[in-house]
Amino acid sequence: MIKRLRYFFWLAIAIIVVISISFGLMGKLSAEQTLISHPLSALTEVEINTAVAVVKREKTLSEMAVFPLIALQEPDKEEVLNFMPGKAFKRQVFLVIYERSQNKTFEGVIDLTTKTLNSWKEIPSVQPALVNSEYELATQVVKADSRWQAAMRRRGINDFDQVKISWWAPGILSKQEEKTGDRLCRGLSYYTGKGWNYYGSPIEGVVATVNLNTGKIASIVDSKKVPFSQENWNYDVKSVGKLFSPPKALKILQPNGQTFQIRDNEITWQGWNFRYLMHPRSGLVLYQVTHKDSENVRPVLYRASLSEMVVPYGDTEPTWSFRNAFDVGEYNLGLLANKMELGKEIPENGVLLDAIFADEQGEPYKMPGVIGVYERDNGILWKHYEYNTQRNDVRRNRELVMKMTVAIDNYDYTLNWIFRQDGTLEVQNELTGIVLVQGTAAEKQSPENSYGQLIAKNIIGVNHQHFFNYRLDLDVDGKTNSVMEMNVNALPMDEKNPLGNAMVVIENPLTKETAAVRDLDLKHSREWMIVSADKKNALGAAPGYMLMPEANAMLFPVEGSKIRERAEFATHHIWVTKYKPGELYAGGDYPNQTQPREGLPRYIADDESLLGEDIVLWYTMGVTHIPRSEDWPVMPVHRVGFKLAPRGFFSRNPAINLPE
């Protein structure tokens, strides 16, 4: 009898525990659901866990399987545009799964509502972005290799713990490497015995290539022995010695709080409204950017993001010529975002926001403070001084900045989306960090250093370029748009232009995708404009937004070079495509060990019409970096960007109503 009572007692306890857990889980799910108020709300930890659990339930994955990418599956554009609060919507997760032992890549889409695997397919002959565990594996493999050890000893290094190996995607492949299709990475070695800034001591002439599928060395290059810098290049306060006298305190205060409002992932400020997401590959992405014109909320663009980068180096040495980093697609730029601090990357009046990502094992985690939002003063917005009455009308230029910073090995980048009160949206990239340098015996600049500049004793900064491609899905007053190219022409002197001062703007529509592959032209102040194809402004013209380029560059690798074939998007400044939801990356979905003509060249192959369509503008901007001694040991910021400015979109200066 006592045993039976004990049995029922423990059964009752178990039932209570199960019910409690169930209600707790339901409460957690309910709490999660309250956060998901829009189709473009960021993925939650629960959603990531659910998606990974469904994949593992439906597919047999090996112990070596990794998840290079887990992100929100972009919802249908029409569904997003027609969404009303309270209306049901789909939630899906996109996953890339890589089976290293099989050298196979899969894509899956999970429906979070039904908890089912909606789509599963193998993507043949591609390599997803590198993941952290592969760096660890490759380091162990190389440091245990007798050939690499001999190369270090030949350079006087016997303590291998004093060598740091930096891992790169393989870049330009040999014919044999292309033939095998194996997953590779290449290691650059640095001596760490002189300080924590080991980038100043590259162990030149040694490159190890690891086959990540087999976990073995694929090849080792050990060419000429080159001296490396024996100086300490640390740049912390203690290391640099005597400091300047500090400037007097400069405080940026908003005693009444910020002007912008944040709700979920939606931001409102000075007529602007938009959503944002942190994408593990692209980083900070904007969605549904609108501007309130009087009482009308008018769409400007649907989605804007950094699509791809490429950084080609200009040295012909075999240990250098492979180096052409696709920093977005080969390394998942968004996952490399840095935690920022108030008063440092952004001013004290800013707000820091977190992001939820998943690691390569599919485990969700929070990245704190990786998005910064702040207001800043940027001088005069507009002004006129009237001499006759001594009337002085001035308005200060308040801007809203949304920022992320990312460190990709030696280089640091900052991506800024800048909203202005005059209706302009600006993109500004900042380049800083440490120059990727080459060891040399030289102590003075000479013709032998022709592929770079001597920036310190025994250190060459190799000539290189940076190209950024932005994908801009503009929806100016709606989806039905066309694109115009604007060229300014000087007219010849004749009876109609006797002083030769006349200039006119010629606007030509870019009618087809292949005709819309264009370049800057300073002689004609060339710009491009996306215009509404079915609306007119009060003056009878089509309202538009124009792309206003700033400094730019041309890709220097010549026709026939391997990098031109892999990074064809960087060979032109402007591309325009008809909107297709799967066309997101200028260098293709899988730029790591990619084939030629992926991405934009393939997107325009069907040469679709661009007249009165939902179109996407792709802009490539470049920087040619010829390093200076002033760039060492850490570079001052270099800025490059462009603007999207209204043209005929507003009936007058949209900032005219600002109070003093």
XYZ file of C-alpha atoms in Angstrom:
660
model
C 0.000 0.000 0.000
C 2.827 2.377 0.927
C 4.664 1.572 -2.342
C 1.467 2.322 -4.296
C 1.056 5.687 -2.522
C 4.686 6.546 -3.252
C 4.136 5.640 -6.923
C 1.113 7.942 -7.250
C 2.915 10.682 -5.329
C 5.899 10.695 -7.711
C 3.582 10.361 -10.728
C 1.725 13.470 -9.604
C 4.996 15.343 -9.140
C 6.110 14.327 -12.652
C 2.821 15.522 -14.166
C 3.140 18.863 -12.374
C 6.723 19.271 -13.624
C 5.733 18.458 -17.221
C 2.821 20.897 -17.094
C 5.053 23.587 -15.610
C 7.695 23.105 -18.289
C 5.047 23.131 -21.004
C 3.516 26.351 -19.729
C 6.991 27.836 -19.366
C 7.866 26.937 -22.948
C 4.517 28.256 -24.165
C 5.187 31.445 -22.272
C 8.616 31.719 -23.847
C 7.224 31.117 -27.315
C 4.457 33.642 -26.689
C 7.021 36.175 -25.571
C 9.023 35.490 -28.720
C 5.935 35.913 -30.889
C 5.192 39.316 -29.365
C 8.637 40.446 -30.530
C 7.980 39.279 -34.087
C 5.641 42.018 -35.197
C 6.635 42.275 -38.857
C 7.830 39.994 -41.684
C 11.188 41.784 -41.522
C 11.676 41.443 -37.756
C 15.072 39.970 -36.873
C 15.378 36.257 -36.173
C 15.209 35.325 -32.503
C 17.251 32.723 -30.668
C 14.180 30.480 -30.405
C 13.609 30.695 -34.170
C 17.226 29.790 -34.894
C 17.053 26.832 -32.506
C 13.806 25.685 -34.121
C 15.243 25.865 -37.644
C 18.383 23.918 -36.733
C 16.326 21.288 -34.859
C 14.101 20.759 -37.914
C 17.118 20.261 -40.194
C 18.695 17.771 -37.793
C 15.389 15.942 -37.465
C 14.800 15.709 -41.216
C 18.373 15.177 -42.451
C 21.165 12.954 -41.190
C 24.126 15.262 -40.726
C 27.630 14.076 -39.967
C 29.661 15.224 -36.969
C 31.688 17.420 -39.348
C 28.652 19.277 -40.706
C 28.707 23.034 -40.097
C 26.318 25.927 -40.699
C 28.286 28.707 -42.445
C 25.111 30.805 -42.753
C 21.775 31.003 -40.938
C 19.606 34.012 -41.765
C 16.049 35.186 -42.215
C 14.733 33.920 -45.540
C 13.849 37.119 -47.385
C 10.041 37.272 -47.321
C 8.128 37.821 -50.531
C 8.370 41.488 -51.496
C 4.667 41.797 -52.310
C 3.753 40.285 -48.960
C 5.952 42.802 -47.155
C 4.619 45.784 -49.111
C 1.015 44.730 -48.462
C 1.526 43.811 -44.808
C -0.836 45.343 -42.260
C -0.277 45.153 -38.471
C -2.057 42.145 -37.001
C -2.062 40.282 -40.300
C -0.523 36.780 -40.358
C 2.733 36.371 -42.252
C 5.304 33.722 -43.098
C 8.485 33.249 -41.094
C 11.180 31.235 -42.805
C 14.865 30.607 -42.148
C 17.532 30.131 -44.815
C 20.451 27.847 -43.943
C 23.673 26.851 -45.685
C 25.008 23.497 -44.508
C 28.471 22.285 -45.436
C 29.536 18.648 -45.077
C 33.323 18.903 -45.006
C 33.994 15.141 -45.133
C 31.867 14.888 -48.292
C 32.839 18.317 -49.683
C 29.163 19.043 -50.303
C 27.125 22.216 -49.820
C 23.383 22.230 -49.162
C 20.766 24.963 -48.860
C 17.631 24.564 -46.774
C 14.568 26.668 -46.029
C 12.604 26.053 -42.817
C 8.995 27.127 -42.288
C 8.862 28.247 -38.656
C 5.064 28.159 -38.448
C 4.703 24.531 -39.496
C 8.206 23.535 -38.315
C 8.849 21.779 -41.616
C 11.685 21.620 -44.117
C 10.237 23.446 -47.120
C 13.273 23.166 -49.344
C 16.503 21.160 -49.426
C 18.953 21.048 -52.309
C 22.584 20.365 -52.935
C 24.476 23.183 -54.654
C 27.166 21.396 -56.679
C 30.765 22.562 -57.053
C 30.630 25.522 -54.650
C 32.405 26.439 -51.421
C 30.660 28.486 -48.714
C 32.435 31.002 -46.492
C 35.227 29.811 -44.214
C 34.311 29.071 -40.575
C 36.320 29.411 -37.349
C 36.928 25.712 -36.723
C 38.688 25.462 -40.090
C 41.225 28.099 -39.041
C 41.986 26.066 -35.920
C 42.257 22.820 -37.893
C 44.538 24.369 -40.509
C 46.833 25.894 -37.876
C 47.294 22.539 -36.157
C 47.998 20.813 -39.473
C 50.606 23.356 -40.589
C 52.466 23.709 -37.305
C 52.849 19.928 -37.127
C 54.328 19.757 -40.642
C 58.086 19.184 -40.873
C 58.426 21.271 -44.067
C 56.846 24.324 -42.434
C 58.944 23.808 -39.311
C 62.084 23.654 -41.459
C 61.062 26.903 -43.183
C 60.740 28.584 -39.794
C 64.099 27.259 -38.555
C 65.748 28.469 -41.767
C 64.642 31.948 -40.698
C 65.934 31.569 -37.168
C 62.586 30.755 -35.536
C 62.658 27.681 -33.289
C 59.750 28.503 -30.990
C 56.708 27.865 -33.182
C 54.405 29.333 -30.544
C 55.868 32.682 -31.581
C 54.348 32.323 -35.040
C 50.812 33.426 -35.821
C 49.206 31.981 -38.956
C 46.591 34.128 -40.674
C 44.179 32.158 -42.866
C 42.839 33.339 -46.215
C 40.424 31.887 -48.707
C 42.634 30.497 -51.496
C 41.909 33.271 -54.008
C 43.410 32.557 -57.416
C 43.719 28.774 -57.869
C 46.241 26.782 -59.870
C 44.890 24.565 -62.654
C 45.460 21.501 -60.475
C 43.580 23.073 -57.568
C 40.684 23.970 -59.859
C 40.595 20.412 -61.170
C 40.342 18.709 -57.766
C 37.577 20.956 -56.419
C 38.853 20.455 -52.861
C 38.122 23.020 -50.148
C 41.324 24.983 -49.527
C 42.719 27.780 -47.427
C 46.129 29.468 -47.441
C 48.142 30.453 -44.387
C 50.430 33.484 -44.014
C 52.925 33.317 -41.157
C 53.915 36.182 -38.844
C 56.534 36.394 -36.114
C 55.039 37.493 -32.786
C 58.253 37.766 -30.779
C 58.558 41.538 -31.171
C 55.130 42.599 -29.905
C 51.406 42.035 -30.183
C 51.242 43.908 -33.523
C 52.697 40.956 -35.422
C 51.594 42.383 -38.810
C 54.906 44.292 -38.834
C 56.874 41.029 -38.969
C 55.607 38.968 -41.923
C 57.598 35.782 -42.572
C 57.987 36.390 -46.274
C 58.209 33.645 -48.888
C 56.253 31.008 -46.950
C 52.667 30.087 -47.807
C 50.993 26.876 -46.669
C 47.871 25.608 -48.453
C 45.672 23.201 -46.489
C 43.105 20.784 -47.899
C 40.280 21.182 -45.400
C 38.483 18.054 -46.648
C 41.394 15.744 -45.860
C 42.915 17.780 -43.041
C 46.316 17.625 -44.731
C 48.812 19.985 -46.318
C 48.057 20.432 -50.014
C 51.251 22.373 -50.762
C 53.925 24.530 -49.154
C 55.829 27.332 -50.828
C 59.182 28.142 -49.228
C 60.886 30.541 -51.580
C 63.542 33.143 -50.901
C 64.549 33.929 -47.333
C 63.729 37.570 -46.612
C 64.515 39.529 -43.428
C 61.545 40.611 -41.333
C 61.315 43.699 -39.182
C 62.938 43.375 -35.777
C 61.209 46.461 -34.385
C 58.297 46.549 -31.984
C 55.357 48.055 -33.878
C 52.877 48.103 -30.998
C 50.867 51.329 -30.988
C 49.255 51.355 -27.533
C 49.745 54.461 -25.376
C 52.664 52.935 -23.465
C 54.475 51.828 -26.627
C 54.324 55.042 -28.670
C 56.187 57.071 -26.057
C 55.612 60.777 -25.473
C 52.026 61.821 -26.201
C 50.553 65.099 -27.412
C 48.863 67.291 -24.860
C 45.215 66.173 -24.871
C 42.686 68.567 -26.418
C 40.139 70.109 -24.094
C 36.967 68.133 -23.482
C 34.352 68.200 -26.251
C 30.972 66.852 -25.145
C 28.060 66.005 -27.436
C 24.883 66.160 -25.379
C 21.167 65.805 -26.046
C 19.673 66.744 -22.680
C 16.118 66.218 -23.942
C 16.867 62.839 -25.490
C 17.256 61.697 -29.079
C 15.017 62.864 -31.924
C 14.773 59.393 -33.437
C 12.438 56.641 -32.258
C 13.210 52.919 -32.365
C 10.466 50.285 -32.176
C 11.443 46.678 -32.821
C 13.784 47.123 -35.818
C 11.977 50.185 -37.203
C 13.426 53.700 -36.933
C 11.657 57.030 -37.485
C 13.489 60.361 -37.747
C 12.724 63.737 -39.373
C 10.328 62.386 -41.999
C 12.363 59.244 -42.615
C 11.130 55.772 -41.718
C 12.965 52.503 -42.331
C 13.716 49.036 -41.013
C 17.109 47.437 -40.519
C 18.564 43.958 -40.072
C 22.046 42.674 -39.339
C 22.706 39.996 -41.920
C 25.492 37.475 -41.180
C 26.907 37.935 -44.671
C 26.111 41.491 -45.784
C 26.108 43.220 -42.419
C 23.757 46.164 -41.886
C 20.825 46.057 -44.355
C 18.108 48.716 -44.770
C 14.525 47.924 -45.755
C 11.438 49.917 -46.710
C 12.962 53.386 -46.610
C 10.222 56.002 -46.938
C 9.997 59.763 -46.558
C 6.978 61.683 -45.304
C 6.207 64.506 -47.734
C 3.574 66.661 -46.058
C 0.963 64.008 -45.187
C 2.062 61.533 -47.847
C 4.402 58.656 -46.976
C 6.390 58.030 -50.138
C 8.632 55.013 -50.809
C 12.251 55.647 -51.811
C 13.869 52.223 -51.699
C 12.880 48.734 -50.638
C 16.256 47.209 -49.752
C 19.832 48.485 -49.640
C 22.966 46.588 -48.666
C 26.651 46.078 -49.245
C 26.616 43.244 -51.753
C 30.279 42.294 -52.157
C 33.840 43.531 -51.780
C 37.059 42.571 -53.484
C 40.602 43.579 -52.520
C 43.127 42.722 -55.267
C 46.850 43.020 -54.451
C 49.302 44.111 -57.129
C 52.450 42.037 -56.514
C 53.448 39.286 -58.970
C 55.216 37.030 -56.425
C 53.411 33.651 -56.198
C 53.067 34.172 -52.447
C 51.150 37.401 -53.167
C 49.425 37.132 -56.525
C 46.705 34.785 -55.203
C 45.573 37.443 -52.686
C 42.227 38.791 -53.833
C 39.885 38.801 -50.855
C 36.087 38.758 -51.317
C 35.439 39.992 -47.799
C 31.643 39.679 -47.835
C 31.146 36.259 -49.409
C 34.356 34.457 -48.410
C 34.324 35.432 -44.724
C 30.723 36.477 -43.861
C 31.374 40.144 -43.153
C 28.368 40.549 -40.846
C 29.662 37.896 -38.442
C 32.925 39.839 -38.132
C 31.200 42.969 -36.790
C 32.839 44.532 -33.719
C 31.315 45.606 -30.450
C 31.427 49.430 -30.352
C 31.695 51.832 -27.428
C 30.009 55.138 -26.734
C 32.508 57.974 -26.992
C 34.731 55.936 -29.323
C 33.251 54.554 -32.551
C 30.101 56.607 -31.975
C 29.616 59.732 -29.837
C 28.227 59.769 -26.298
C 24.748 60.734 -27.471
C 24.390 57.528 -29.512
C 22.551 54.277 -28.902
C 24.115 50.831 -29.256
C 21.996 47.939 -30.518
C 22.567 44.180 -30.381
C 22.234 41.468 -33.022
C 21.393 37.768 -32.839
C 23.445 35.403 -34.984
C 24.171 31.681 -35.136
C 27.596 30.072 -34.911
C 28.809 27.303 -37.208
C 27.257 24.663 -34.937
C 23.861 26.340 -35.337
C 23.886 27.751 -31.796
C 22.384 31.254 -31.481
C 24.286 33.977 -29.655
C 23.959 37.690 -29.031
C 26.492 40.170 -30.403
C 26.205 43.218 -28.142
C 26.656 46.769 -29.383
C 27.377 45.991 -33.036
C 25.004 48.653 -34.433
C 25.334 52.319 -33.552
C 22.667 54.974 -34.111
C 23.248 58.645 -33.378
C 22.497 62.197 -34.436
C 25.269 64.579 -35.370
C 25.743 68.163 -36.454
C 27.377 68.506 -39.869
C 27.650 72.227 -40.422
C 25.250 74.356 -42.433
C 22.212 72.777 -44.093
C 21.146 75.961 -45.878
C 21.809 79.695 -45.506
C 21.343 83.086 -47.097
C 22.551 86.476 -45.911
C 20.679 89.427 -47.367
C 22.913 92.521 -47.579
C 20.105 95.039 -48.061
C 18.243 94.102 -44.881
C 21.099 92.314 -43.092
C 18.728 89.384 -42.662
C 20.567 86.130 -41.954
C 18.656 82.859 -42.361
C 20.566 79.711 -41.398
C 19.646 76.145 -40.529
C 22.107 73.690 -39.027
C 22.519 70.306 -40.703
C 21.367 67.531 -38.375
C 22.070 64.009 -39.639
C 21.095 60.544 -38.476
C 23.922 58.000 -38.761
C 23.566 54.230 -38.560
C 26.941 52.511 -38.258
C 28.639 49.147 -38.069
C 32.350 48.389 -37.832
C 34.085 45.207 -38.899
C 37.636 43.861 -38.600
C 38.733 41.491 -41.361
C 42.151 40.299 -40.224
C 44.433 43.349 -40.593
C 41.907 45.755 -42.144
C 39.045 47.571 -40.405
C 36.010 48.956 -42.198
C 33.144 51.144 -41.060
C 29.852 51.196 -42.966
C 27.659 54.248 -42.424
C 24.129 54.915 -43.633
C 23.519 58.675 -43.258
C 20.044 60.215 -43.420
C 19.803 63.956 -44.075
C 16.996 66.443 -43.534
C 17.086 67.492 -47.195
C 15.882 64.042 -48.290
C 19.353 62.716 -49.173
C 20.559 59.262 -48.139
C 24.332 58.951 -48.054
C 26.617 55.908 -47.868
C 30.062 56.437 -46.390
C 32.647 53.692 -45.937
C 35.675 54.275 -43.737
C 38.888 52.288 -44.228
C 41.432 51.975 -41.429
C 43.372 49.279 -39.576
C 46.809 47.940 -40.555
C 48.372 47.776 -44.013
C 49.044 44.227 -45.226
C 52.813 44.469 -45.544
C 55.653 42.558 -47.142
C 59.037 41.840 -45.605
C 62.112 43.158 -47.397
C 65.850 43.579 -46.940
C 65.510 47.161 -48.175
C 65.889 50.090 -45.854
C 65.359 52.760 -48.530
C 62.897 53.043 -51.405
C 64.325 51.714 -54.671
C 63.123 50.514 -58.109
C 63.118 46.962 -56.750
C 60.135 47.958 -54.602
C 58.057 48.835 -57.679
C 54.980 46.817 -56.607
C 54.769 48.711 -53.335
C 56.177 51.484 -51.207
C 58.751 51.217 -48.447
C 56.800 52.524 -45.463
C 59.303 51.561 -42.737
C 62.652 49.813 -42.491
C 62.244 46.229 -43.849
C 58.536 46.831 -44.543
C 56.821 47.345 -47.914
C 53.182 48.331 -48.225
C 52.024 46.508 -51.370
C 49.935 48.495 -53.876
C 46.320 47.300 -53.827
C 42.695 48.312 -54.355
C 39.384 48.005 -52.503
C 36.094 47.734 -54.397
C 32.667 47.846 -52.729
C 29.466 46.969 -54.569
C 26.129 48.167 -53.185
C 22.821 46.637 -54.200
C 20.104 49.327 -54.200
C 16.535 48.153 -54.791
C 15.058 51.599 -55.349
C 11.262 51.904 -55.447
C 10.814 55.614 -56.176
C 7.124 56.397 -55.567
C 6.428 52.705 -56.109
C 7.911 49.719 -57.906
C 7.285 50.897 -61.486
C 10.550 52.671 -62.297
C 12.972 53.394 -65.118
C 16.616 54.449 -65.056
C 18.046 57.519 -66.777
C 21.676 58.394 -67.480
C 22.434 62.116 -67.291
C 25.384 63.615 -69.172
C 26.286 67.300 -69.209
C 27.502 68.453 -72.631
C 29.228 71.682 -73.613
C 27.758 73.140 -76.821
C 30.009 74.307 -79.655
C 30.436 78.002 -80.304
C 28.060 79.195 -83.030
C 25.483 81.898 -83.601
C 23.317 80.409 -80.825
C 26.264 80.126 -78.421
C 28.556 83.022 -79.376
C 30.506 83.042 -76.067
C 30.859 79.266 -75.899
C 29.457 79.050 -72.367
C 26.329 76.989 -72.995
C 25.860 73.593 -71.403
C 22.940 71.197 -71.545
C 21.919 68.024 -69.729
C 21.146 65.060 -71.961
C 18.973 62.381 -70.339
C 18.985 58.956 -71.938
C 16.966 55.986 -70.700
C 18.899 52.770 -70.149
C 16.439 50.413 -71.773
C 18.001 46.950 -71.409
C 20.209 45.259 -68.818
C 23.244 44.859 -71.073
C 23.017 48.520 -72.134
C 22.987 49.593 -68.476
C 26.559 48.470 -67.710
C 28.150 51.897 -67.400
C 31.112 53.848 -66.013
C 31.778 57.266 -64.563
C 32.738 60.051 -66.956
C 34.167 63.208 -65.397
C 34.100 65.012 -68.739
C 30.315 64.848 -68.701
C 29.604 64.911 -64.925
C 27.752 61.635 -65.496
C 25.100 60.624 -62.961
C 22.185 58.203 -62.929
C 18.599 58.617 -61.811
C 15.833 56.170 -60.955
C 12.486 57.746 -61.863
C 8.861 56.800 -61.460
C 7.481 55.483 -64.734
C 3.833 56.164 -63.924
C 3.788 59.356 -61.824
C 4.488 63.022 -62.507
C 5.347 65.863 -60.166
C 3.686 69.288 -60.145
C 5.981 70.445 -62.960
C 5.079 67.525 -65.204
C 8.360 65.663 -64.749
C 8.943 62.185 -63.359
C 9.956 62.266 -59.673
C 13.304 60.575 -59.105
C 16.284 59.824 -56.927
C 19.724 60.280 -58.436
C 22.930 58.451 -57.641
C 25.642 61.054 -57.090
C 29.087 59.379 -57.166
C 32.032 60.659 -55.184
C 35.683 59.574 -55.557
C 36.083 56.291 -57.418
C 38.639 54.150 -59.247
C 39.007 51.775 -62.169
C 40.080 48.156 -61.645
C 43.768 47.927 -62.619
C 44.212 44.174 -63.285
C 44.241 43.880 -67.053
C 41.938 42.083 -69.482
C 42.465 38.338 -69.242
C 43.578 38.427 -65.605
C 42.003 35.852 -63.325
C 40.762 38.420 -60.841
C 38.870 40.344 -63.551
C 37.085 37.105 -64.409
C 36.215 36.337 -60.760
C 35.295 39.906 -59.796
C 33.685 41.111 -63.005
C 31.294 43.293 -60.991
C 34.297 45.550 -60.202
C 35.081 46.180 -63.880
C 32.222 48.710 -64.159
C 30.710 51.287 -61.836
C 27.023 50.841 -62.690
C 24.897 47.789 -63.401
C 21.084 47.738 -63.505
C 18.922 44.616 -63.332
C 15.248 43.805 -63.309
C 14.307 42.755 -59.785
C 14.589 39.055 -58.975
C 14.480 38.044 -55.304
C 17.356 35.563 -55.538
C 19.809 38.013 -57.127
C 21.505 39.476 -54.059
C 25.271 39.257 -54.539
C 27.323 41.023 -57.210
C 30.049 38.375 -57.061
C 27.675 35.419 -56.960
C 26.231 33.370 -54.115
C 29.493 31.494 -53.483
C 32.559 33.605 -54.406
C 34.928 31.322 -52.474
C 36.773 29.317 -55.185
C 34.167 30.559 -57.654
C 34.023 30.160 -61.407
C 34.244 33.186 -63.758
C 31.254 35.384 -64.640
C 29.185 34.667 -61.552
C 26.868 37.272 -60.062
C 26.106 40.344 -62.145
C 27.348 39.006 -65.519
C 24.972 36.064 -65.118
C 22.120 38.276 -63.856
C 22.140 40.386 -67.041
C 22.570 37.481 -69.452
C 18.835 37.427 -70.257
C 19.017 41.169 -71.096
C 15.601 42.078 -69.726
C 13.827 45.384 -70.252
C 14.317 48.147 -67.685
C 11.483 50.428 -68.820
C 8.658 50.731 -66.307
C 9.906 47.792 -64.235
C 10.867 46.972 -60.670
C 14.611 47.572 -61.070
C 17.745 47.275 -58.957
C 20.719 49.625 -59.219
C 24.166 48.191 -58.401
C 26.967 50.679 -57.731
C 30.671 49.802 -57.469
C 33.062 52.258 -55.850
C 36.780 51.752 -55.545
C 39.853 52.971 -53.685
C 43.399 52.624 -54.985
C 45.729 52.418 -52.002
C 49.380 53.284 -52.610
C 50.620 53.021 -49.011
C 52.498 55.868 -47.296
C 54.796 55.920 -44.293
C 52.001 57.885 -42.597
C 49.807 54.770 -42.883
C 52.104 52.899 -40.504
C 51.721 51.273 -38.002
C 47.968 51.950 -38.112
C 46.173 53.873 -40.853
C 44.273 57.137 -40.481
C 40.716 56.748 -41.779
C 40.112 57.085 -45.522
C 36.500 57.755 -46.583
C 34.697 56.840 -49.775
C 30.988 56.977 -50.572
C 28.064 58.160 -52.665
C 24.702 59.871 -52.260
C 21.130 59.116 -53.264
C 19.596 62.567 -53.656
C 16.033 63.566 -54.601
C 15.529 65.178 -58.023
C 12.019 66.365 -58.761
C 10.828 64.175 -55.861
C 9.850 67.142 -53.669
C 8.137 70.315 -54.855
C 10.662 72.466 -52.977
C 13.518 72.204 -50.487
C 12.165 69.590 -48.025
C 14.184 71.197 -45.199
C 12.622 74.653 -45.678
C 10.186 74.104 -42.802
C 12.833 73.492 -40.166
C 12.536 75.883 -37.220
C 15.498 78.012 -36.199
